[in-house]
Coordinates of C-alpha atoms in Angstrom, one line a residue:
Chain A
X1 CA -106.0 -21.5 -92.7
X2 CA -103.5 -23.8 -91.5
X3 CA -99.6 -22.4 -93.5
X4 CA -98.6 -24.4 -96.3
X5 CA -95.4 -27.7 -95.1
X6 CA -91.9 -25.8 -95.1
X7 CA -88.8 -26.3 -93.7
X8 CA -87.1 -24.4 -91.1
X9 CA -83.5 -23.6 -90.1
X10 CA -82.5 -21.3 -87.7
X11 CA -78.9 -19.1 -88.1
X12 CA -77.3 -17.3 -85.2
X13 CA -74.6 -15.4 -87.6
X14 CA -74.2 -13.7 -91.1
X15 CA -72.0 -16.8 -92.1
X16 CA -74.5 -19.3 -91.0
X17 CA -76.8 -17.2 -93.2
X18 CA -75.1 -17.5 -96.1
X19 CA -74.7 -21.3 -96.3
X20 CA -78.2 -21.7 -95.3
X21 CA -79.1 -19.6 -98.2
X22 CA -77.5 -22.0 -100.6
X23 CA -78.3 -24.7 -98.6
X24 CA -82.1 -24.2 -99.0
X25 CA -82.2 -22.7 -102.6
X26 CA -83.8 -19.5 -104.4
X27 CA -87.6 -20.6 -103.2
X28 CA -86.6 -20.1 -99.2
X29 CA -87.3 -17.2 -97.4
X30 CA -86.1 -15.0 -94.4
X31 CA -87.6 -14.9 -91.2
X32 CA -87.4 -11.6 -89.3
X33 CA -90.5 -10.6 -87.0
X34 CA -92.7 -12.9 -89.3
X35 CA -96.1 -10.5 -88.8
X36 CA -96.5 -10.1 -92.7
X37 CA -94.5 -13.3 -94.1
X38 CA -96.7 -15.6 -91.5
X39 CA -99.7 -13.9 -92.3
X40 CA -99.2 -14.5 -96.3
X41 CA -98.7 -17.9 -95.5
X42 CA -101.9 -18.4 -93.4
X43 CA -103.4 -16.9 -96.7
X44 CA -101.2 -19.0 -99.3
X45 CA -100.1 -15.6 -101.0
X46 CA -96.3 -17.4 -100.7
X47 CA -95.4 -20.9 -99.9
X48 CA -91.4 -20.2 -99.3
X49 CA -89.7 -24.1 -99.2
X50 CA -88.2 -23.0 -95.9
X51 CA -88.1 -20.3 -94.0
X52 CA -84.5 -19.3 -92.1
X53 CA -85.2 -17.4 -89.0
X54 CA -82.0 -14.5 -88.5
X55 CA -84.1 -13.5 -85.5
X56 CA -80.8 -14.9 -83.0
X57 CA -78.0 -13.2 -85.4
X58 CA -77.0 -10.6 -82.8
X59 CA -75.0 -8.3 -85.4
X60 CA -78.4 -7.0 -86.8
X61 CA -79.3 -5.6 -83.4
X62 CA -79.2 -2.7 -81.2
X63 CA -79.3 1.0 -82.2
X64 CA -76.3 3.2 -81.6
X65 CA -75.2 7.0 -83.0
X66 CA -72.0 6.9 -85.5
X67 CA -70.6 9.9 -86.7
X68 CA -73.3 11.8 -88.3
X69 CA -76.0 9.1 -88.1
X70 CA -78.4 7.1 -86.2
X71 CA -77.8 3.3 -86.7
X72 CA -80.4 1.4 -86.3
X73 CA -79.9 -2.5 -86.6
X74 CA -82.5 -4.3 -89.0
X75 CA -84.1 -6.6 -86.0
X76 CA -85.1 -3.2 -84.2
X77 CA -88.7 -4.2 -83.4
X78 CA -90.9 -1.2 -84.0
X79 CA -91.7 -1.7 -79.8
X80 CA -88.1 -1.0 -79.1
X81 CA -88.2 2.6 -82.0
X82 CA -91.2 3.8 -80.2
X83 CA -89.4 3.7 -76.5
X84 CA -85.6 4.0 -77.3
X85 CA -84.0 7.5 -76.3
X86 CA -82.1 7.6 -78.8
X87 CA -84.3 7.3 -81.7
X88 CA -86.8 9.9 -79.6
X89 CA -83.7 12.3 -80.1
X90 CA -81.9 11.6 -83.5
X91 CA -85.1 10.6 -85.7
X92 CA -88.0 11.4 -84.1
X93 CA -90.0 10.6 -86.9
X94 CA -89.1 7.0 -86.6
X95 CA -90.7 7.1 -82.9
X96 CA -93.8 9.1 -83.9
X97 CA -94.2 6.1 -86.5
X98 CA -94.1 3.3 -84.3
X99 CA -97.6 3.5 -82.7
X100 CA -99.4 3.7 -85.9
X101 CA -98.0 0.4 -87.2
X102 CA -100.8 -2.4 -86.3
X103 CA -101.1 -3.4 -82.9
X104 CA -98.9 -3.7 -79.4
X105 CA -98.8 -7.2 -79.8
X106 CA -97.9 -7.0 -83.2
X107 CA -95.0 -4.1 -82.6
X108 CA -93.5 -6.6 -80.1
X109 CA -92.3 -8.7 -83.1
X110 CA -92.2 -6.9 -86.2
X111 CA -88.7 -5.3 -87.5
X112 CA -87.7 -2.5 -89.6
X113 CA -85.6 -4.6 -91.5
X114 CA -88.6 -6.8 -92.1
X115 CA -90.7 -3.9 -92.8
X116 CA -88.2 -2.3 -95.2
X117 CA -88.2 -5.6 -97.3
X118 CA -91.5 -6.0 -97.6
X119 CA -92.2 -2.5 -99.5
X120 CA -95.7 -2.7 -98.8
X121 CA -97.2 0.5 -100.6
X122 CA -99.3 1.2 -97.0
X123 CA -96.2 0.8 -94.4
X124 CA -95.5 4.0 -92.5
X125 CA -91.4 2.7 -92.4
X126 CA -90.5 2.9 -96.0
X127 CA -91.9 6.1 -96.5
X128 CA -90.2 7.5 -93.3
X129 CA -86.6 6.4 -94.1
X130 CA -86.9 8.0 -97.6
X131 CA -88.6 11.2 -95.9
X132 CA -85.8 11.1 -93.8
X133 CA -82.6 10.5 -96.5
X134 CA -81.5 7.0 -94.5
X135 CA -79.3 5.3 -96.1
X136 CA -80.4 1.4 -96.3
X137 CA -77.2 -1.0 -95.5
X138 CA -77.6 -4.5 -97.3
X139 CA -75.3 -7.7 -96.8
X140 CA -74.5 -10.3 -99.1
X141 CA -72.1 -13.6 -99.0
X142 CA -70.1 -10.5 -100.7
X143 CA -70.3 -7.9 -98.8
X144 CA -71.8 -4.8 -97.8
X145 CA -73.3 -2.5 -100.1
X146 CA -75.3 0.8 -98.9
X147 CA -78.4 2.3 -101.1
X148 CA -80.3 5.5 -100.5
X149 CA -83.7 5.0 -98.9
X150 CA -85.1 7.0 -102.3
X151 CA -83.3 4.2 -104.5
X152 CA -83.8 1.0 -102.3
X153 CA -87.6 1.0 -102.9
X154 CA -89.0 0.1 -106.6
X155 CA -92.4 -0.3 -106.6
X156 CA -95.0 -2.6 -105.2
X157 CA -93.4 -5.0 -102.9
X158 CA -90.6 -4.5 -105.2
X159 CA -87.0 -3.3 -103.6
X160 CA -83.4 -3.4 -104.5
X161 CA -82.3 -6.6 -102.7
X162 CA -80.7 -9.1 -104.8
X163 CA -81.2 -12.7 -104.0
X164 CA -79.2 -13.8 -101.1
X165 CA -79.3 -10.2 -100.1
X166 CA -80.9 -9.3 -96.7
X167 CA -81.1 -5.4 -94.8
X168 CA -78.5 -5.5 -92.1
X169 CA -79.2 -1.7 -90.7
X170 CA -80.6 1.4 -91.4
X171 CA -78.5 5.0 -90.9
X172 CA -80.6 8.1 -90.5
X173 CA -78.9 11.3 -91.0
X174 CA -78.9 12.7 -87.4
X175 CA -82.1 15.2 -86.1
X176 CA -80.4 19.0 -85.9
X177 CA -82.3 21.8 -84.3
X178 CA -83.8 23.0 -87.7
X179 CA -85.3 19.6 -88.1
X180 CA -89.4 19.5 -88.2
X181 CA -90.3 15.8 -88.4
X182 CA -94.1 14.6 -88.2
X183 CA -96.1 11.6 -89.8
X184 CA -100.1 11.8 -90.3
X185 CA -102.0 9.3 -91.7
X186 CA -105.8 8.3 -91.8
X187 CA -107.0 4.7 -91.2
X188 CA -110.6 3.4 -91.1
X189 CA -109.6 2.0 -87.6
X190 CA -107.1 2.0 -85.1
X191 CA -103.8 -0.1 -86.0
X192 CA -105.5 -0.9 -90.4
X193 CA -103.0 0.3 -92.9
X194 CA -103.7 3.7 -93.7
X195 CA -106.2 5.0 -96.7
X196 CA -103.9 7.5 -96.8
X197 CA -100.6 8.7 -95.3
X198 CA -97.5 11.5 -94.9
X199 CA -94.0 11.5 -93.8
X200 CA -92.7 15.2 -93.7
X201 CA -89.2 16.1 -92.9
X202 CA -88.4 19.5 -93.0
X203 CA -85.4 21.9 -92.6
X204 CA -86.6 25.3 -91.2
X205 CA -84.9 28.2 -90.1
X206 CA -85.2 30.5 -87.6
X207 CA -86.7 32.8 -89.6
X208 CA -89.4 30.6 -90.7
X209 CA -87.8 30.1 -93.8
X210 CA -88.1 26.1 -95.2
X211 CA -84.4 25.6 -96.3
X212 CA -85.3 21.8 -97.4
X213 CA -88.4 19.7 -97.6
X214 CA -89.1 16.1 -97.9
X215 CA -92.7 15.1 -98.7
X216 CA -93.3 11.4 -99.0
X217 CA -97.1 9.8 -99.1
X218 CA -97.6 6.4 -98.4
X219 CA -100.8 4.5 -99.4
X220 CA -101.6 6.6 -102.2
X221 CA -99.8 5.1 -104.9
X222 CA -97.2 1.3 -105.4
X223 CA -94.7 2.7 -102.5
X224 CA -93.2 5.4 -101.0
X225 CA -94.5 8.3 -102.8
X226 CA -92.0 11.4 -103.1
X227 CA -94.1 14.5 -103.2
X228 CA -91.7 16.5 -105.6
X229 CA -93.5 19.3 -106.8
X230 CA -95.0 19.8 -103.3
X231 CA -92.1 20.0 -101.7
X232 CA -90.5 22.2 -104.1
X233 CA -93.5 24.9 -103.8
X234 CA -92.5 25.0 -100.2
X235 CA -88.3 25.2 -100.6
X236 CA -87.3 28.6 -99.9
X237 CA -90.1 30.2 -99.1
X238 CA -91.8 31.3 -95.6
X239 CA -93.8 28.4 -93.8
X240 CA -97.2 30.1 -93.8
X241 CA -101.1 29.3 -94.8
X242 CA -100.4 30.5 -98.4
X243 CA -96.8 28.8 -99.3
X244 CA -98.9 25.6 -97.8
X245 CA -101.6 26.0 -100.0
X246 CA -99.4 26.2 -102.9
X247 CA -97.6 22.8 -102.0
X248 CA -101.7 21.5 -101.9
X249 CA -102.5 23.0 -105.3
X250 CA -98.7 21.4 -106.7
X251 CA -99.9 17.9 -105.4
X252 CA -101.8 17.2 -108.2
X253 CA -98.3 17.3 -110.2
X254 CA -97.1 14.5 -107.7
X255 CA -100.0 11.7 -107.1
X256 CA -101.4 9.7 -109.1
X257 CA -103.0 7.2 -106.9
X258 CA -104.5 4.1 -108.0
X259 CA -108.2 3.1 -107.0
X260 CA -108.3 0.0 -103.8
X261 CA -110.7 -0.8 -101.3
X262 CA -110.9 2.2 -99.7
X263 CA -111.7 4.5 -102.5
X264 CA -110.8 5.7 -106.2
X265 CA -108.2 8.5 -106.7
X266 CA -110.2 11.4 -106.1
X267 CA -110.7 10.5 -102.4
X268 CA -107.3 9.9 -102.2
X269 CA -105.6 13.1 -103.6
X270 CA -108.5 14.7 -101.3
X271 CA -106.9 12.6 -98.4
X272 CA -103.4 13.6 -99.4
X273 CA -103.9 17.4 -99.4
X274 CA -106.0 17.6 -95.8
X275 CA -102.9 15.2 -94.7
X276 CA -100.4 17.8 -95.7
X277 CA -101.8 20.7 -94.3
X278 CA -102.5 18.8 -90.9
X279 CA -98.9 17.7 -90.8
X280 CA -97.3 21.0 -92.3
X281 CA -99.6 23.8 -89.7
X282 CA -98.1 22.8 -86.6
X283 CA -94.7 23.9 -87.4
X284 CA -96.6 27.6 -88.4
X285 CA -95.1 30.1 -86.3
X286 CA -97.5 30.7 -83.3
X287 CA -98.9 33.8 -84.8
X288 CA -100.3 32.2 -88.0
X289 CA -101.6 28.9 -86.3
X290 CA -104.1 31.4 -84.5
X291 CA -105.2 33.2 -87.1
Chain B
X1 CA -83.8 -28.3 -94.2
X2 CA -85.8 -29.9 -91.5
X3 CA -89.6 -30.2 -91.2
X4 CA -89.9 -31.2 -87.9
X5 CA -87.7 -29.1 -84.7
X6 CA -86.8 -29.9 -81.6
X7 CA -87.7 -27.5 -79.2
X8 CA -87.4 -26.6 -75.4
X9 CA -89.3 -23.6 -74.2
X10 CA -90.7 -22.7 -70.5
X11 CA -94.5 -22.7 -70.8
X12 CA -96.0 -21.2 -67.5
X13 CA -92.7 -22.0 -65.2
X14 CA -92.3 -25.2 -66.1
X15 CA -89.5 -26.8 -69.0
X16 CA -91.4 -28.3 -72.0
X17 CA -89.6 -30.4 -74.9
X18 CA -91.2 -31.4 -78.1
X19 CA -90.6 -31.8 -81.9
X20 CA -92.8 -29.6 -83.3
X21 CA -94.1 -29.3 -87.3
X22 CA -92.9 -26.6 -89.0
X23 CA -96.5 -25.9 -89.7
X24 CA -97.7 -25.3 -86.2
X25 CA -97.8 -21.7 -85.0
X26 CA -98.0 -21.1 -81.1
X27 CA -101.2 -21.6 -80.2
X28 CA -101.9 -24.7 -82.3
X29 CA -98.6 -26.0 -80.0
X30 CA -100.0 -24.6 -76.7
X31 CA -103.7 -26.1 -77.6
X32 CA -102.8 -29.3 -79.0
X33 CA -99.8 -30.2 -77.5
X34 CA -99.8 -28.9 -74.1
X35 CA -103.5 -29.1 -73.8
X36 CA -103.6 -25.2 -72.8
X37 CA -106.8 -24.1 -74.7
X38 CA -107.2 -20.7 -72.9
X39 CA -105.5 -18.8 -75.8
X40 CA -108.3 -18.9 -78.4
X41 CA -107.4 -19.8 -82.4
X42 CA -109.3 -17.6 -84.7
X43 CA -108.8 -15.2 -87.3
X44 CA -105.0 -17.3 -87.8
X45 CA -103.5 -14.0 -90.1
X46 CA -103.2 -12.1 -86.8
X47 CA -106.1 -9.5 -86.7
X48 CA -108.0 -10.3 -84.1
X49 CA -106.4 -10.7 -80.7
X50 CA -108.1 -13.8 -79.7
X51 CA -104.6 -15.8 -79.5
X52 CA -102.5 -13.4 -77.5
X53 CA -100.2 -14.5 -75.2
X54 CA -97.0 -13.5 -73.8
X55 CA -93.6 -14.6 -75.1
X56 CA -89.9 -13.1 -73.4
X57 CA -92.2 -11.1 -71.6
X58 CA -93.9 -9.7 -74.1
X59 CA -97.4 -9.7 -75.5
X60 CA -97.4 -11.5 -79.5
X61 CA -99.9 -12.9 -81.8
X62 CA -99.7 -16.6 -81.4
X63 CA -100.8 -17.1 -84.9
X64 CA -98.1 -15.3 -85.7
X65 CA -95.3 -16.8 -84.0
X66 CA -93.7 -20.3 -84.9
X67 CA -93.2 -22.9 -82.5
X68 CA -90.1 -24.2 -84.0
X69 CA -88.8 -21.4 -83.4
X70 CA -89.5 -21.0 -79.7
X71 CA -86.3 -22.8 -78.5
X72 CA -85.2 -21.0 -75.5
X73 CA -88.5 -18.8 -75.5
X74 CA -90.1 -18.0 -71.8
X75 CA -94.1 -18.7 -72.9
X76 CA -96.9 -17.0 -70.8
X77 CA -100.6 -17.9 -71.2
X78 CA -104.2 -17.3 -69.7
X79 CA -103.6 -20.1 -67.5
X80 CA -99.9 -19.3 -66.3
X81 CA -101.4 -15.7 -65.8
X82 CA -104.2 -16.6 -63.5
X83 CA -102.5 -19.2 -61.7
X84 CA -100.0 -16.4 -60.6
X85 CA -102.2 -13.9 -59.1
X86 CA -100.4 -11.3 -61.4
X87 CA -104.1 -10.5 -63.0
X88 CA -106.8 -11.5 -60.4
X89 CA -108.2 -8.0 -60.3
X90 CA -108.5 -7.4 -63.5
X91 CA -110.1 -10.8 -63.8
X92 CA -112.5 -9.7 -61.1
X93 CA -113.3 -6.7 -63.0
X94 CA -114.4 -8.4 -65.9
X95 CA -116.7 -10.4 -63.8
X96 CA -117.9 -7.1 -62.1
X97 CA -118.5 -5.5 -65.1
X98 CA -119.8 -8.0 -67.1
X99 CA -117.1 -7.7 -69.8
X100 CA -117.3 -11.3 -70.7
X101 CA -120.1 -12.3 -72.8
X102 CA -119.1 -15.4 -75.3
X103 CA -115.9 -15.3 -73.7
X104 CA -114.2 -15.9 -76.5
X105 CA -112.3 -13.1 -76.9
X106 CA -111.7 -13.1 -73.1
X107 CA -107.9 -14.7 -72.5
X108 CA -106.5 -12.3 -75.2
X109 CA -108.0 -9.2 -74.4
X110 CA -106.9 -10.3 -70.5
X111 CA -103.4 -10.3 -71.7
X112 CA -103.4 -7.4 -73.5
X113 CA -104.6 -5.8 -70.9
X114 CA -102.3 -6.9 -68.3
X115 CA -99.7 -5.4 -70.9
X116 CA -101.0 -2.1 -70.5
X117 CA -100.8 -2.6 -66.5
X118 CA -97.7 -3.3 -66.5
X119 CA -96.3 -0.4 -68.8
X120 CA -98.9 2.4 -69.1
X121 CA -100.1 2.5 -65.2
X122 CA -102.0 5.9 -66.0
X123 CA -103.4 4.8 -68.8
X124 CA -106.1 7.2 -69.7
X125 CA -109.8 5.8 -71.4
X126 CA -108.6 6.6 -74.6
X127 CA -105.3 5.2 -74.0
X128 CA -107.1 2.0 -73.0
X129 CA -109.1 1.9 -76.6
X130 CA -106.1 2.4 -78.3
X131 CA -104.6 -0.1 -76.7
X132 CA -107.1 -3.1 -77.1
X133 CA -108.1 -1.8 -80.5
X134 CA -106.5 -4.8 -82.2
X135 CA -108.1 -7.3 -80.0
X136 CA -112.0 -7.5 -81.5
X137 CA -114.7 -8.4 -79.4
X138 CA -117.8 -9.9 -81.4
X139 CA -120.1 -9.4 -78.8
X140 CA -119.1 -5.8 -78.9
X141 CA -119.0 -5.5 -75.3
X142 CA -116.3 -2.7 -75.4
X143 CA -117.6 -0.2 -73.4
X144 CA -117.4 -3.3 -70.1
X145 CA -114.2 -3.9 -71.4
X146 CA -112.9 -0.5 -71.2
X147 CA -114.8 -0.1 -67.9
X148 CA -112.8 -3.3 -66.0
X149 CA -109.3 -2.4 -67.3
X150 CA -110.3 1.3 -66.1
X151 CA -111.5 0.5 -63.0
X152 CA -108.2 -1.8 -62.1
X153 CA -106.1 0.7 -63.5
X154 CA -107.6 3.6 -60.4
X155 CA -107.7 0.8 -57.6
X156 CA -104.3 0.3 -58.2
X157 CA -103.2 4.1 -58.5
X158 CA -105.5 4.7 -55.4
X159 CA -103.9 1.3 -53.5
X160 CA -100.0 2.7 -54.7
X161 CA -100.8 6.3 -53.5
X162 CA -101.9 4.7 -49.6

């Protein structure tokens, strides 16, 4: 249906933010790509007062490499981390992600800062950053404040902003040549949010050995799901068909995943263990993928 | 803050100015206001493709895209799109192959297929699915679909190789 009457205000810097913020009061709401606040409105699941589009403030864009981390500003439409070299390079996760959010069109709008904000239990984003350690930056009237991907998110739509808090950027910890980075997930159709989904970050040696691990489902439970007990079967030991199996048989430790649409929580935990062995074989030494 | 915004966009190459509701989403404005009803309103929550258009170049969900806050924005529709000549191949292949049965899912899936000549020129089949898989076609006529974007997709690899 038609959205709800709003206002609108449009801010082209961090400042401008801030007194709009006030300016509008606690029941207005930040506009970043808009392809899940726009949608909730067409569907009255919110009816902000107004909505204050950042879209124009240009110190939330571009993606750079500082120090030991990939920056990546919090208007980075997930069309521009599917293309951009350097994201390819430094968190290759991120650019595997990309193509299995929705649909081209709606890629060409949609941010990771938005994304990140939202928490939505199914989103491939939130579950990649924590896979990945990033460290979420957040700005307020009072300055910045950086949380760990692993602490940001709280559960169902549920994050660690504070009001008149917004994402400015997120840092990844840079790709090295141990790094084994891969995202699996299993959707009733091309571009729906998954049933079912894993981010995998792994640290692996040359000889095989898995010197850190970083299972985290998404879609399977209120968020980004960290796969603890999984991923500590796997630590330290040789990547092989057995050590994998055990990180299956130690999911039943991690998940707990509520019934939805798609399914109660036995088709899920089934989902969750094919999903970790498809992710998990391809970084098998040659030898054992054949066998 | 406001309910009503004054905007100035480029619709089709040439300079529009309104106030626009807050309310109004894209195609509402390009349908209403500018009388351009190529770009179809459907679903409105941005499933189903029937609205897409181009904005800054790029293809968007109309019903997901406020027209207040097009100020400055470079809009592309069905209309601006044929009028160039950019897609009348493709447009011929839909005709050829009969990939246009209602019609109403027609001027989206045109333009998101014009996206994938424009950046994927070796698009495979499957790369063409992919692609269109968020524009739905109620007739089901996929398989024509697929057929007319594939088919413009060779002529143009054959005509660039000559």
């Amino acid at each position: 249906m038609k959205w709800p009457a709003m206002g609108y205000a449009r801010v082209d810097s961090l400042d401008g933010l801030w007194r709009a913020l006030d300016a509008a009061g606690p029941e207005a709401q930040i506009l970043a790509g808009g392809q899940s606040l726009l949608a909730t409105l067409s569907f009255r699941l919110s009816e902000p007062s107004g909505l204050i589009d950042i879209t124009r403030i240009a110190s939330l864009k571009g993606i750079g490499v500082t120090e030991a981390a990939l920056r990546i500003g919090a208007l980075t439409r997930h069309a521009d981390l599917a293309r951009d070299p350097l994201v390819a390079r430094h968190a290759p996760l991120l650019a595997q992600a990309a193509p299995l959010i929705a649909h081209p069109a709606i890629r060409n709008r949609g941010t990771i800062g938005g994304s990140l904000a939202l928490a939505d239990p199914a989103a491939e984003l939130p579950a990649c950053v924590v896979a990945l350690g990033a460290t979420i930056v957040l700005a307020s009237r009072s300055g910045e404040r950086r949380v760990a991907a692993s602490d940001f998110f709280k559960g169902l739509f549920t994050t660690d902003l504070e009001p008149g808090e917004i994402v400015v950027a997120v840092e990844v910890p840079v790709a090295t040549a141990a790094s084994r980075q891969t995202i699996v997930e299993v959707t009733r159709r091309s571009g729906d949010y998954a049933m079912a989904g894993l981010a995998a970050v792994l640290s692996i040696q040359a000889d095989g050995g898995v010197a850190d691990c970083r299972l985290v489902f998404f879609g399977v439970g209120s968020g980004a799901e960290i796969a603890q007990a999984a991923s500590a079967a796997l630590i330290g030991q040789q990547l092989s068909d057995a050590s994998i199996a055990a990180a299956k048989a130690a999911l039943a430790d991690d998940l707990d995943p509520p019934s939805d649409l798609h399914g109660g929580p036995e088709l899920k935990r089934h989902l969750a263990g094919v999903l970790l062995a498809r992710a998990l074989r391809p970084f098998l030494a040659r030898s054992e993928q054949a066998a | 803050m406001n309910r009503r915004i004054d905007v100035s966009l480029t619709v089709n190459g040439e300079k529009v100015s309104r106030s626009v509701d807050t309310r109004t989403h894209l195609i509402d404005f390009l349908r209403s206001e500018l009388g351009l009803t190529g770009a179809h309103t459907a679903c409105e929550h941005g499933v189903c493709g029937a609205c897409t258009v181009r904005v800054d170049g790029d293809a968007v969900r109309g019903c997901l895209v406020m027209a207040a806050s097009l100020d400055g924005a470079v809009v592309e529709t069905i209309e601006g799109l044929s009028d160039t000549g950019e897609i009348r191949d493709l447009q011929a292949a839909f005709v050829a192959r009969n990939a246009s049965q209602c019609g109403y899912c027609t001027p989206g899936m045109l333009v998101s297929a014009a996206d994938i000549l424009k950046h994927a020129p070796n698009a495979s089949r499957d790369d063409i699915r992919e692609h269109i898989s968020g524009n739905y076609c109620r007739c089901t006529g996929y398989q024509a679909i697929v057929d007319a974007i594939d088919d413009v997709l060779k002529a143009r690899r054959e005509s660039e190789a000559a």
